[in-house]
Short mmCIF file of C-alpha atoms in Angstrom, two decimals:
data_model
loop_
_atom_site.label_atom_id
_atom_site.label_comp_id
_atom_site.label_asym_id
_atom_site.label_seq_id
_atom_site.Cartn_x
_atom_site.Cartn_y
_atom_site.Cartn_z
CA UNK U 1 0.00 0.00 0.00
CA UNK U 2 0.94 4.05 -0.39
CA UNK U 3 -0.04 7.12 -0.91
CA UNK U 4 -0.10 8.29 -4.62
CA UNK U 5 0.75 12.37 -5.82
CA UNK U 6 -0.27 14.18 -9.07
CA UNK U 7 2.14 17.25 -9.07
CA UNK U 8 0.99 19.33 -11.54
CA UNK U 9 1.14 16.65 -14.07
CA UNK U 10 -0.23 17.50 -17.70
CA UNK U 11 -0.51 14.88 -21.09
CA UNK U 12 -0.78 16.74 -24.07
CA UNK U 13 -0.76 14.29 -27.00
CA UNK U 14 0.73 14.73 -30.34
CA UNK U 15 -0.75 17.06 -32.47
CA UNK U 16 -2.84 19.01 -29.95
CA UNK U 17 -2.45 22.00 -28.07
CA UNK U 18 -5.06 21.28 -25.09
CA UNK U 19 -3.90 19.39 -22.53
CA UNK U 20 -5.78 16.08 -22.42
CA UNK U 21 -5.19 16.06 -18.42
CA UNK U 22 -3.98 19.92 -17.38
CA UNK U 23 -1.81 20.64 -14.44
CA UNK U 24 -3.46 17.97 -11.73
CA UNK U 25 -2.39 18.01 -8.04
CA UNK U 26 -3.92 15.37 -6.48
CA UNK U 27 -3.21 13.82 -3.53
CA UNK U 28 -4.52 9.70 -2.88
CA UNK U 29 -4.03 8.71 0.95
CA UNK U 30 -2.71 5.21 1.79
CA UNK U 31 -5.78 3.09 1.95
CA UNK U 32 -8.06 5.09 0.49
CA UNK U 33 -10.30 4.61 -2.17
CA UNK U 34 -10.56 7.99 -4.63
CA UNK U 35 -12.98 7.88 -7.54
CA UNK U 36 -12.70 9.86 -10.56
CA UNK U 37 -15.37 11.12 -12.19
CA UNK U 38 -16.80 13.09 -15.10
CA UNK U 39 -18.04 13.24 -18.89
CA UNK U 40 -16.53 12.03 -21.74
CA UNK U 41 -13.65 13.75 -22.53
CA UNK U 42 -12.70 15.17 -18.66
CA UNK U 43 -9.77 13.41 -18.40
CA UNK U 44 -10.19 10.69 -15.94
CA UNK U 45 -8.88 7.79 -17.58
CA UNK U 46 -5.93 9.39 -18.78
CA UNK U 47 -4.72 10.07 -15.47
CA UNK U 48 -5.51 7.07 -14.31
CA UNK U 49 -3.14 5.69 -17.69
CA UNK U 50 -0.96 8.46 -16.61
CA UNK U 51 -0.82 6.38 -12.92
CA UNK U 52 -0.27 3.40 -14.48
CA UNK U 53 2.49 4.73 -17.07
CA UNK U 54 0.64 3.72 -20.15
CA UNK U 55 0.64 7.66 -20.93
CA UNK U 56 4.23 9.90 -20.82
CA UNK U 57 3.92 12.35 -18.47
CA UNK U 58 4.46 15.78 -20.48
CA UNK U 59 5.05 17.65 -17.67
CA UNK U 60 4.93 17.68 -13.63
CA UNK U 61 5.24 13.93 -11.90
CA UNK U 62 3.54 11.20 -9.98
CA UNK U 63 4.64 9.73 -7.13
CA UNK U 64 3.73 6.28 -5.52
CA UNK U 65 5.40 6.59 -1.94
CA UNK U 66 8.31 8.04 -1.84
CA UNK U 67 9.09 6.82 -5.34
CA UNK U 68 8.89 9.46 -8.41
CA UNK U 69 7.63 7.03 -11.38
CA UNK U 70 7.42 9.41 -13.64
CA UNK U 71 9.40 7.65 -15.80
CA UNK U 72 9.00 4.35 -14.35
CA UNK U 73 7.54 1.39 -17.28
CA UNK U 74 4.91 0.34 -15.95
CA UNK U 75 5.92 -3.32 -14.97
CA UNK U 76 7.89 -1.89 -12.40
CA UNK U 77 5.35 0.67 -10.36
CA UNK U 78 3.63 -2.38 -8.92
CA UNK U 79 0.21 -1.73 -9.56
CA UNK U 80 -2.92 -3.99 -10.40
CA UNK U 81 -5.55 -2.56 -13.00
CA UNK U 82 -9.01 -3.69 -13.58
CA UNK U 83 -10.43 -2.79 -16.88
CA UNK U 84 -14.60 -2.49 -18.07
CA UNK U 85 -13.77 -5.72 -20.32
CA UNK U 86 -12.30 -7.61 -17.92
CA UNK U 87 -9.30 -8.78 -20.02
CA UNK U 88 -9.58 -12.55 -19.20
CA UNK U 89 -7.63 -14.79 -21.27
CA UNK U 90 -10.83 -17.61 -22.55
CA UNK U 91 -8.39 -20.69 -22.78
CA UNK U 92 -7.40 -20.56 -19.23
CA UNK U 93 -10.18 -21.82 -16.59
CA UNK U 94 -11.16 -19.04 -13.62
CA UNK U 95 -8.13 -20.60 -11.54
CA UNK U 96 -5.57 -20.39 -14.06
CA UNK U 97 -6.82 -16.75 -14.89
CA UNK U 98 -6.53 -15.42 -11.13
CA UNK U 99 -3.18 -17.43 -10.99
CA UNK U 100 -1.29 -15.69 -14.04
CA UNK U 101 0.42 -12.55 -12.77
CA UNK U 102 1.57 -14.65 -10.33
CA UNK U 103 2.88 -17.64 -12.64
CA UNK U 104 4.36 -14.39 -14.73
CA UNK U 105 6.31 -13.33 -11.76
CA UNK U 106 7.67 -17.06 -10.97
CA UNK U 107 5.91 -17.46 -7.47
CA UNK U 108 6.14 -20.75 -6.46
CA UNK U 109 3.19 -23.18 -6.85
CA UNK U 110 2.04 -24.10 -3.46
CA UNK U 111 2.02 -19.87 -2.75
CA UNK U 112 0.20 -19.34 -6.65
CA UNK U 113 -2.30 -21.84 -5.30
CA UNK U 114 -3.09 -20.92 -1.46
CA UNK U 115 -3.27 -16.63 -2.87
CA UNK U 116 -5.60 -18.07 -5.13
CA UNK U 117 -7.55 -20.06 -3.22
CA UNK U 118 -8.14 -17.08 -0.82
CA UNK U 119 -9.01 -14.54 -3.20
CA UNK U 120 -11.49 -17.29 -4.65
CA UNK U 121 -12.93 -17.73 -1.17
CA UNK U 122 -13.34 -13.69 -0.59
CA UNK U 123 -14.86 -13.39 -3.82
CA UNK U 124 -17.09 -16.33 -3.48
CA UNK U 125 -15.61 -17.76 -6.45
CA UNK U 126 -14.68 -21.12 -5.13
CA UNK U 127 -17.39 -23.23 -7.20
CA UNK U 128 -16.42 -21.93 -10.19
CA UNK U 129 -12.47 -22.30 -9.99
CA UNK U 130 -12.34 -24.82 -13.10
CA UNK U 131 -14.48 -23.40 -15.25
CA UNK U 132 -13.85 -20.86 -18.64
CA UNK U 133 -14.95 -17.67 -18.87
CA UNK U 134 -17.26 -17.95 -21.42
CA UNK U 135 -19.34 -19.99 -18.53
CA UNK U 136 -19.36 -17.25 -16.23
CA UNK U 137 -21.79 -14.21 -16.34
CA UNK U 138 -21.10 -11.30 -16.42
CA UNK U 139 -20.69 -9.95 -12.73
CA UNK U 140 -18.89 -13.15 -12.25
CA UNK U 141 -16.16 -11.98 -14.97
CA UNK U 142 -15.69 -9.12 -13.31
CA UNK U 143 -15.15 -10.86 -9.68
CA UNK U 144 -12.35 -13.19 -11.50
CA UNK U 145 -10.52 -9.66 -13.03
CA UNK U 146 -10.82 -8.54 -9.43
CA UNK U 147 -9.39 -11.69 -8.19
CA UNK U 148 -6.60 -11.51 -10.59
CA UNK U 149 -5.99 -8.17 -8.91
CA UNK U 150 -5.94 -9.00 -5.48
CA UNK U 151 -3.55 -12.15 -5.93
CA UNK U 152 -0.94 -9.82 -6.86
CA UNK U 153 -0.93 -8.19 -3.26
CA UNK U 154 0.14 -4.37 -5.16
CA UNK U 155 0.58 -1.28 -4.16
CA UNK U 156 -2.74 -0.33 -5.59
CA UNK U 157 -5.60 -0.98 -7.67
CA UNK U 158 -6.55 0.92 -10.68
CA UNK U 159 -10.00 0.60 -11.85
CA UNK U 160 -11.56 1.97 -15.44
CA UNK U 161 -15.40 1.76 -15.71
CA UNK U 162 -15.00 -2.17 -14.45
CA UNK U 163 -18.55 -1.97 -14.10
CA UNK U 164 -19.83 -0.29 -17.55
CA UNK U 165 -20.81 -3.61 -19.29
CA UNK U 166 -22.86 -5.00 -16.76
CA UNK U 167 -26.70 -4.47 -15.99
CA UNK U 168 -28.45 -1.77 -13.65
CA UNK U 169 -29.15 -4.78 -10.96
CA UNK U 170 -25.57 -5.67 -11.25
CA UNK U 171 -23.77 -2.89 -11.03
CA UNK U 172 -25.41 -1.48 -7.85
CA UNK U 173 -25.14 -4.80 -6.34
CA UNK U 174 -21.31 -5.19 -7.57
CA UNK U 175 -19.92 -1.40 -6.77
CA UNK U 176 -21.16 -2.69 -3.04
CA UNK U 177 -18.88 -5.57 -3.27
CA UNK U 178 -16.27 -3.74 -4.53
CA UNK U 179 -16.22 -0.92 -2.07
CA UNK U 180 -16.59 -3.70 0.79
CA UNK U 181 -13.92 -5.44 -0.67
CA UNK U 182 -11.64 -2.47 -0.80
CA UNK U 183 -12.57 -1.65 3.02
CA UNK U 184 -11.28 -5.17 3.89
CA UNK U 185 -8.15 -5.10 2.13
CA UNK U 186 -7.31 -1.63 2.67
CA UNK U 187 -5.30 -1.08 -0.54
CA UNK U 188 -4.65 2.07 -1.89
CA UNK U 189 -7.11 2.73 -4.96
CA UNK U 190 -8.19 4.79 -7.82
CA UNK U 191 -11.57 4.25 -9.86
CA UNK U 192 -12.47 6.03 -12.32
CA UNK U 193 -16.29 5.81 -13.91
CA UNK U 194 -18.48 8.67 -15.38
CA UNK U 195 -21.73 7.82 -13.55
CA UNK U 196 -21.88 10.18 -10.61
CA UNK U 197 -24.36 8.20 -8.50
CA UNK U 198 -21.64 5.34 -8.57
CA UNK U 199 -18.90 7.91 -7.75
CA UNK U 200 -21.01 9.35 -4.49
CA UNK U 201 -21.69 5.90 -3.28
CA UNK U 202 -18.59 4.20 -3.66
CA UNK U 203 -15.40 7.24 -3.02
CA UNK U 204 -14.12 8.01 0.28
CA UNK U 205 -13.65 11.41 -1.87
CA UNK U 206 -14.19 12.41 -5.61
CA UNK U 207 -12.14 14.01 -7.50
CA UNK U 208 -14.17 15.95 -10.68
CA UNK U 209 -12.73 16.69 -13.81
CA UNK U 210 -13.84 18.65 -16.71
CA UNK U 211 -12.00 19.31 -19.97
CA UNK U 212 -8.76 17.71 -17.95
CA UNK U 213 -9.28 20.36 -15.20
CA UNK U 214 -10.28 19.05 -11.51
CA UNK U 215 -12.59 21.22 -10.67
CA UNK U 216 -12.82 20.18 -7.04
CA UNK U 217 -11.81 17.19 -4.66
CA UNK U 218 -13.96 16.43 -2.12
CA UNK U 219 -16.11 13.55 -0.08
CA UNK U 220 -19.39 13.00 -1.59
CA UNK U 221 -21.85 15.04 1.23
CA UNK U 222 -19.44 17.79 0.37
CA UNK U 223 -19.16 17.97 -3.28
CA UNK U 224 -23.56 17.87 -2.76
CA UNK U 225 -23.26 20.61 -0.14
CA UNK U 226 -20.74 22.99 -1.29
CA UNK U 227 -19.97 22.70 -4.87
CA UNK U 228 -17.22 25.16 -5.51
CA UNK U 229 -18.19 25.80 -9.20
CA UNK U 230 -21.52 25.68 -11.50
CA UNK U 231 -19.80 22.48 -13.14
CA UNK U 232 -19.46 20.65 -10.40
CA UNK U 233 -23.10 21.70 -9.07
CA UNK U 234 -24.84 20.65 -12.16
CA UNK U 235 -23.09 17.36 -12.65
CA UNK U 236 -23.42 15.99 -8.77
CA UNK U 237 -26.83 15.14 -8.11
CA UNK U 238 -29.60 13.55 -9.36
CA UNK U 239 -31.83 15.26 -10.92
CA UNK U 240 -29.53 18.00 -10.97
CA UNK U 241 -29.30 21.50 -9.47
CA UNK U 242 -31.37 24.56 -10.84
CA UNK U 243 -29.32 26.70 -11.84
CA UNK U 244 -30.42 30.10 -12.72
CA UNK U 245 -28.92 33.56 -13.61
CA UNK U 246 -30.82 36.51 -11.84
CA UNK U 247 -30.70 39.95 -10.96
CA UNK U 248 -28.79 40.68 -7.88
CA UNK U 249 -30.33 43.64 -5.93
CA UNK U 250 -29.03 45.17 -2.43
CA UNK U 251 -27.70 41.75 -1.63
CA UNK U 252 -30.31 39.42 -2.50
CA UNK U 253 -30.74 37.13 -5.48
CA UNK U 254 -34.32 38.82 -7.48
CA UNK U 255 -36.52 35.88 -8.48
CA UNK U 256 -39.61 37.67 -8.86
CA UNK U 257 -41.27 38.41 -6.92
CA UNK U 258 -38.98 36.44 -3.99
CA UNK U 259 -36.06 37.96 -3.19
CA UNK U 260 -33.11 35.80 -1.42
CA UNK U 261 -30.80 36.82 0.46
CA UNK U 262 -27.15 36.15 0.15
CA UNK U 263 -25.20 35.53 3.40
CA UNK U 264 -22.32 37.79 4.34
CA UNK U 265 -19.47 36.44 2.79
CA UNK U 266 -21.61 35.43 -0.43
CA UNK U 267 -22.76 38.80 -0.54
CA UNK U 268 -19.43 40.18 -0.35
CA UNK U 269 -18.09 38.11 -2.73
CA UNK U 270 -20.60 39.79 -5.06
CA UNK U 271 -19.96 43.07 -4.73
CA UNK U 272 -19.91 45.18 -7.82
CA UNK U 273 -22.72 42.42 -9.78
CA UNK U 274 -25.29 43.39 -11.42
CA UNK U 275 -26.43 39.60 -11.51
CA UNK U 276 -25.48 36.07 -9.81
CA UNK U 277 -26.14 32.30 -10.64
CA UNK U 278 -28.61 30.64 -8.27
CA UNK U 279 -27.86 27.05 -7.44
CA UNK U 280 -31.27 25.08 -5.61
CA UNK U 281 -31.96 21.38 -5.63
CA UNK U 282 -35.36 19.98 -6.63
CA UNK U 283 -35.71 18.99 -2.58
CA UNK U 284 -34.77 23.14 -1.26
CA UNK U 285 -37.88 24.09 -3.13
CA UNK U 286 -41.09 23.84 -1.98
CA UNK U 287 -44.75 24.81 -2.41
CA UNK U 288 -45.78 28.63 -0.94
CA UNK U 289 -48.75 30.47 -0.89
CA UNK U 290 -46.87 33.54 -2.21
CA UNK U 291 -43.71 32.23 -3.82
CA UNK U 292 -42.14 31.77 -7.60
CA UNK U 293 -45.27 31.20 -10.12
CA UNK U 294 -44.56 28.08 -11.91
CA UNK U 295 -46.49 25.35 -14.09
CA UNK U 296 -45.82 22.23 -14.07
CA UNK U 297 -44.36 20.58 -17.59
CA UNK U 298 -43.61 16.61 -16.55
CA UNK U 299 -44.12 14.81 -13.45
CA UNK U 300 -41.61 11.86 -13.38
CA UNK U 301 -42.86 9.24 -10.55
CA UNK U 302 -40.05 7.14 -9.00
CA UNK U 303 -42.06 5.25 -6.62
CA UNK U 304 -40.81 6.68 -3.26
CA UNK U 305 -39.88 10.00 -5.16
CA UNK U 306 -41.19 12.14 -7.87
CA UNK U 307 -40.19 14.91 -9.40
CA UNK U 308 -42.21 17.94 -11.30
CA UNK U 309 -40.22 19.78 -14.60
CA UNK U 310 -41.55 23.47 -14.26
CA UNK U 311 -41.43 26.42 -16.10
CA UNK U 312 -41.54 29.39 -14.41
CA UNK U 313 -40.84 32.94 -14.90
CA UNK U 314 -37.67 34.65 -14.11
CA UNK U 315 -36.48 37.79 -14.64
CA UNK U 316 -34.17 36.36 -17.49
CA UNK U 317 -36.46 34.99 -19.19
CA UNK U 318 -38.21 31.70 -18.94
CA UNK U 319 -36.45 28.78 -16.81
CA UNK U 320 -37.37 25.07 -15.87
CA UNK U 321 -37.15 23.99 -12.96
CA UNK U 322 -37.08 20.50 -11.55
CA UNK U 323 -38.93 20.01 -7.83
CA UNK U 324 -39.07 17.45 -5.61
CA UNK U 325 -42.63 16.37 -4.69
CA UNK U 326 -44.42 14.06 -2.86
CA UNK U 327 -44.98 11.07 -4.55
CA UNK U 328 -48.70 10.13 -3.01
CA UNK U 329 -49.91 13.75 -4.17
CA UNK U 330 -48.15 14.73 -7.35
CA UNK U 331 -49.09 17.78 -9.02
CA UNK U 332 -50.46 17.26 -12.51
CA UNK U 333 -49.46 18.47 -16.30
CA UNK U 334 -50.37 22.20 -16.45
CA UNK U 335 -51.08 22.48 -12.66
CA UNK U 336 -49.90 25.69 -11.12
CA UNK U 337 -47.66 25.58 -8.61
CA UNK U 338 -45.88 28.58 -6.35
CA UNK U 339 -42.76 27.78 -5.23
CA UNK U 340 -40.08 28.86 -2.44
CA UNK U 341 -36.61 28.36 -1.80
CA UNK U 342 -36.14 26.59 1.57
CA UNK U 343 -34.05 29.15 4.11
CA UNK U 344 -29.85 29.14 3.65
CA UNK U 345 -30.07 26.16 0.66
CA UNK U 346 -29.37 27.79 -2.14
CA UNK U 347 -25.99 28.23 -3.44
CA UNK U 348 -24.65 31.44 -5.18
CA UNK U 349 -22.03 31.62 -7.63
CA UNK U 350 -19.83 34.11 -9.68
CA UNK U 351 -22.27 35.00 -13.24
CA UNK U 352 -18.81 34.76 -15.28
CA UNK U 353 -16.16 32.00 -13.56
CA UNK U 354 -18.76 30.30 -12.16
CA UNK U 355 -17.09 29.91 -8.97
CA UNK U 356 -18.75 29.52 -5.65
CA UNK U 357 -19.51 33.05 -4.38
CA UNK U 358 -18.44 33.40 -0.12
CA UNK U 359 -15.48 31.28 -0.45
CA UNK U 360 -11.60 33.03 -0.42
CA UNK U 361 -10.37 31.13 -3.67
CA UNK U 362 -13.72 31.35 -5.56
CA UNK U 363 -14.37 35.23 -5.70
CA UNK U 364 -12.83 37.70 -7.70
CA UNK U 365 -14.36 36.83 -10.96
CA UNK U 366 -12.58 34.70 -13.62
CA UNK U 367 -9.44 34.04 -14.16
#
């Protein structure tokens, strides 16, 4: 196990002059498990290539301990990577699959066989030790890449999208495993996914790139409570923020006709703005008798949640918003609703950088 740096380490591939991964300081603790998240594009899985030396570093370095391995091929860094296609060889039975790294690095048999007869055991793979791949399903694949992982006793795990081929069922049932598993072995890892439900359930933090910028590193409750950009508070969550841009007027936020005010150091930060981006999740707004006219567009029923899609109003212009509502009394298509902001949950940020508002490093406009 160690702890893993990013210091300011950039890829920018041949032929292009954006940075596929820009500047990155990250920092993973021993033991812990950091996910990286975001769309297409962001970045994540070249850094995690970048971590595993199957990219050259074009500037900055990554260290794994003590060690820089910058420059290190990776062979030598001592790390275990699970892939989304699991990468299982279909000649070899589930045994001789979990077993290879290990037959690779000349470890005797009697050790080959007793590692992998206890990764079969914690992976409750046991029963299926002689049989191919191709006579496995799916989630089962996936436990045999992990197993192949574990055997191999690294430094740390690397993991890219191993879930992405499997089903809904599956993958909520296997990111429990894996997260579990991780807990019990304590190893150092870094998995890297673009669903953002599966990156709040599974990270001890998340790290959230966009465009190969991280745009903030935090643990999940506060990435959902403080996001320190409109990025990262429109992409965390589900259904995702409102966010809208309104008139800012002696230190409230002018949603007509409710006026909200900013708290000292938000409305500070805002001084000298004419306008400011309003951040409020579906569940901070809620039915008034004198609040935000809206009319409901789409009610989406969950089961134990539903959600309304309203348009309403704003100073701008016409917005939709999406509001939490109780699933035994939804609203219907075309009822009117008036809505309020709950007290101190919305979230204010800068109308041009997008940067939280009432925070040191996110006022000041852009950059």
């Amino acid at each position: 196990m160690a702890e893993i740096r990013f210091e300011h380490a950039s890829v920018v591939y041949p032929g292009t002059e954006v940075a596929a991964v820009h500047d990155l300081d990250l920092v993973v603790a021993d033991g812990e498990l950091l996910v990286l998240v975001g769309p297409s594009g962001s970045g994540k899985t070249t850094a995690l290539r970048m971590l595993a030396g199957l990219e050259e570093v074009t500037a900055g370095a990554i260290f794994i301990g003590a060690e820089d391995v910058t420059d290190v091929p990776p062979k030598d860094r001592d790390l275990a990577m699970v892939f989304q296609n699991y990468a299982l060889y279909p000649y070899l039975d589930v045994a001789a699959n979990i077993a290879f790294p290990l037959k690779m690095a000349r470890v005797p048999k009697a050790e080959r066989e007793r590692r992998v007869r206890e990764a079969a055991e914690m992976l409750e793979l046991t029963d299926f030790l002689k049989r191919k791949p191709a006579q496995l399903s799916g989630g089962q694949r996936q436990r045999v890449a992990m197993g192949r992982a574990i055997v191999r006793q690294p430094k740390a795990f690397l993991m890219d999208e191993p879930l992405s081929n499997l089903d809904a069922k599956l993958r909520v049932q296997m990111r429990g495993e894996i997260a579990s598993l991780q807990a019990r072995l304590g190893v150092t890892s870094v998995y890297v996914t673009h669903d953002q439900v599966e990156a709040m359930t599974m990270g001890h933090r998340v790290a959230v790139l966009h465009e190969g910028h991280l745009m903030q590193c935090a643990t999940p409750r506060e990435l959902y409570d403080e996001p320190m950009n409109t990025f990262v508070a429109g992409f965390i969550g589900s259904p995702a923020m409102n966010l809208c841009t309104v008139p800012l007027e002696e230190g409230s936020a002018f949603l007509d006709p409710v006026r909200i005010p900013l708290d000292s150091a938000a409305a500070a930060g805002a001084t000298g703005l004419a306008e400011v981006i309003v951040g409020i999740r579906p569940e901070s707004l809620e039915p008034a008798t004198d609040g935000l006219p809206a009319r409901v567009e789409l009610v989406e029923e969950l089961g134990s949640d539903a959600y309304a899609v309203c348009l309403a109003q704003l100073p701008g212009g016409p917005a939709k918003l999406t509001v939490r509502v109780d699933p035994w009394r939804a609203p219907e298509r075309g009822e009117r609703l008036s809505l309020m902001p709950r007290n101190g949950e919305i979230h204010p940020f800068h109308p041009q950088s997008g940067r939280r508002l009432g925070r040191p490093e996110a006022d000041g406009g852009p950059e």
